[in-house]
One Martini backbone bead per residue (centre of mass of N, CA, C, O) as a GRO file, in nm:
protein
  137
    1MET     BB    1 -27.519 -21.238   5.507
    2VAL     BB    2 -27.448 -21.312   5.793
    3GLY     BB    3 -27.252 -21.535   5.715
    4GLU     BB    4 -27.049 -21.352   5.567
    5VAL     BB    5 -26.974 -21.174   5.805
    6LEU     BB    6 -26.871 -21.399   5.988
    7MET     BB    7 -26.648 -21.486   5.798
    8LEU     BB    8 -26.493 -21.221   5.791
    9VAL     BB    9 -26.436 -21.204   6.093
   10ASN     BB   10 -26.295 -21.476   6.113
   11GLU     BB   11 -26.066 -21.408   5.912
   12SER     BB   12 -25.960 -21.158   6.066
   13LEU     BB   13 -25.895 -21.304   6.325
   14ALA     BB   14 -25.700 -21.504   6.203
   15ALA     BB   15 -25.494 -21.288   6.104
   16TYR     BB   16 -25.466 -21.154   6.417
   17SER     BB   17 -25.399 -21.383   6.626
   18GLY     BB   18 -25.091 -21.364   6.634
   19LEU     BB   19 -25.077 -21.073   6.738
   20ILE     BB   20 -25.244 -21.113   6.994
   21SER     BB   21 -25.065 -21.329   7.120
   22ALA     BB   22 -24.808 -21.162   7.127
   23ALA     BB   23 -24.921 -20.935   7.304
   24LEU     BB   24 -24.992 -21.115   7.549
   25ILE     BB   25 -24.708 -21.220   7.598
   26LEU     BB   26 -24.576 -20.941   7.646
   27MET     BB   27 -24.751 -20.864   7.887
   28ASN     BB   28 -24.670 -21.100   8.065
   29LEU     BB   29 -24.368 -21.033   8.067
   30ALA     BB   30 -24.398 -20.753   8.192
   31PHE     BB   31 -24.529 -20.850   8.457
   32ILE     BB   32 -24.301 -21.038   8.542
   33ALA     BB   33 -24.076 -20.825   8.550
   34ALA     BB   34 -24.212 -20.642   8.758
   35PHE     BB   35 -24.229 -20.854   8.982
   36ILE     BB   36 -23.924 -20.911   9.003
   37GLN     BB   37 -23.843 -20.623   9.076
   38MET     BB   38 -24.016 -20.597   9.330
   39ARG     BB   39 -23.888 -20.836   9.477
   40ALA     BB   40 -23.595 -20.734   9.476
   41HIS     BB   41 -23.656 -20.473   9.627
   42SER     BB   42 -23.769 -20.611   9.881
   43VAL     BB   43 -23.513 -20.767   9.954
   44ARG     BB   44 -23.327 -20.523   9.984
   45LYS     BB   45 -23.491 -20.377  10.200
   46ARG     BB   46 -23.480 -20.605  10.410
   47ALA     BB   47 -23.172 -20.609  10.436
   48ILE     BB   48 -23.143 -20.319  10.533
   49MET     BB   49 -23.327 -20.344  10.782
   50ASN     BB   50 -23.166 -20.571  10.920
   51LYS     BB   51 -22.905 -20.412  10.947
   52GLN     BB   52 -23.023 -20.180  11.117
   53LEU     BB   53 -23.122 -20.361  11.347
   54GLN     BB   54 -22.846 -20.475  11.426
   55MET     BB   55 -22.719 -20.201  11.491
   56SER     BB   56 -22.920 -20.123  11.710
   57ASN     BB   57 -22.872 -20.365  11.893
   58SER     BB   58 -22.575 -20.311  11.938
   59GLY     BB   59 -22.609 -20.034  12.066
   60VAL     BB   60 -22.787 -20.123  12.301
   61MET     BB   61 -22.589 -20.325  12.420
   62GLY     BB   62 -22.364 -20.121  12.473
   63VAL     BB   63 -22.525 -19.943  12.664
   64GLY     BB   64 -22.592 -20.161  12.869
   65GLU     BB   65 -22.300 -20.226  12.946
   66ARG     BB   66 -22.230 -19.940  13.040
   67VAL     BB   67 -22.441 -19.922  13.263
   68LEU     BB   68 -22.335 -20.159  13.429
   69HIS     BB   69 -22.057 -20.039  13.477
   70LEU     BB   70 -22.157 -19.780  13.619
   71GLU     BB   71 -22.302 -19.922  13.852
   72LYS     BB   72 -22.051 -20.054  13.970
   73GLN     BB   73 -21.897 -19.792  14.020
   74LEU     BB   74 -22.108 -19.663  14.205
   75THR     BB   75 -22.102 -19.878  14.424
   76LEU     BB   76 -21.803 -19.851  14.489
   77LEU     BB   77 -21.806 -19.547  14.559
   78SER     BB   78 -22.012 -19.568  14.786
   79LYS     BB   79 -21.843 -19.750  14.969
   80GLN     BB   80 -21.597 -19.564  14.989
   81GLN     BB   81 -21.750 -19.324  15.112
   82GLN     BB   82 -21.847 -19.469  15.365
   83GLU     BB   83 -21.566 -19.538  15.471
   84LEU     BB   84 -21.473 -19.244  15.494
   85ASN     BB   85 -21.692 -19.152  15.688
   86ASP     BB   86 -21.626 -19.353  15.911
   87SER     BB   87 -21.330 -19.265  15.951
   88HIS     BB   88 -21.395 -18.972  16.020
   89VAL     BB   89 -21.559 -19.029  16.273
   90GLU     BB   90 -21.340 -19.187  16.422
   91LEU     BB   91 -21.134 -18.957  16.422
   92ALA     BB   92 -21.307 -18.746  16.570
   93CYS     BB   93 -21.354 -18.917  16.825
   94GLY     BB   94 -21.059 -18.960  16.899
   95ARG     BB   95 -20.986 -18.663  16.924
   96ALA     BB   96 -21.196 -18.595  17.140
   97ARG     BB   97 -21.097 -18.792  17.360
   98SER     BB   98 -20.816 -18.675  17.384
   99MET     BB   99 -20.908 -18.386  17.464
  100LEU     BB  100 -21.070 -18.469  17.714
  101ASN     BB  101 -20.821 -18.598  17.862
  102GLN     BB  102 -20.683 -18.301  17.870
  103GLY     BB  103 -20.935 -18.096  17.969
  104LEU     BB  104 -21.106 -17.978  17.765
  105SER     BB  105 -21.354 -17.817  17.645
  106ASP     BB  106 -21.639 -17.875  17.472
  107GLU     BB  107 -21.607 -17.639  17.269
  108THR     BB  108 -21.317 -17.696  17.180
  109VAL     BB  109 -21.362 -17.984  17.084
  110ALA     BB  110 -21.583 -17.921  16.876
  111ALA     BB  111 -21.416 -17.722  16.699
  112SER     BB  112 -21.176 -17.934  16.637
  113SER     BB  113 -21.352 -18.208  16.547
  114GLY     BB  114 -21.664 -18.150  16.426
  115LEU     BB  115 -21.840 -18.170  16.656
  116SER     BB  116 -22.078 -18.142  16.866
  117VAL     BB  117 -22.146 -18.044  17.182
  118ALA     BB  118 -22.338 -18.279  17.245
  119GLU     BB  119 -22.144 -18.506  17.162
  120VAL     BB  120 -21.920 -18.432  17.359
  121SER     BB  121 -22.087 -18.454  17.619
  122LEU     BB  122 -22.157 -18.751  17.584
  123MET     BB  123 -21.871 -18.857  17.581
  124LYS     BB  124 -21.797 -18.752  17.860
  125MET     BB  125 -22.013 -18.916  18.012
  126MET     BB  126 -21.910 -19.201  17.909
  127GLN     BB  127 -21.614 -19.170  18.043
  128GLN     BB  128 -21.728 -19.173  18.302
  129PRO     BB  129 -21.757 -19.310  18.576
  130SER     BB  130 -22.023 -19.446  18.746
  131HIS     BB  131 -21.982 -19.289  19.020
  132GLN     BB  132 -21.997 -19.003  18.891
  133LEU     BB  133 -22.286 -19.030  18.783
  134ASP     BB  134 -22.428 -19.068  19.053
  135ARG     BB  135 -22.342 -18.786  19.170
  136ALA     BB  136 -22.474 -18.610  18.938
  137SER     BB  137 -22.782 -18.704  19.012
   0.00000   0.00000   0.00000
């Protein structure tokens, strides 16, 4: 009896083994197709991310170049401003010397030249010959 049952099961399995094999093959094909799709999606995503990274790097490099250009301009403008300040001081001192030579008062010279009264007084003392300085002491 047990032998007959086993034979029936064996015959049933033999009848359905083709269907089971076909189902397993279809499942394997479905898994392979899903894997290929996931891989293709991953490759596309990676390509998009690489493109975005390249664009970001380009932008950063552009900003860096612009910053370097601005730094150079700032340095140049700073030098030019210093030169203007120096020439302004030289002009003011020259004007003050000329006015002192004309005999104008320290206050008048200071008001006209933009220098302080103390600076004008110092210039006046420096212009005096050394023998006059000795008498003043």
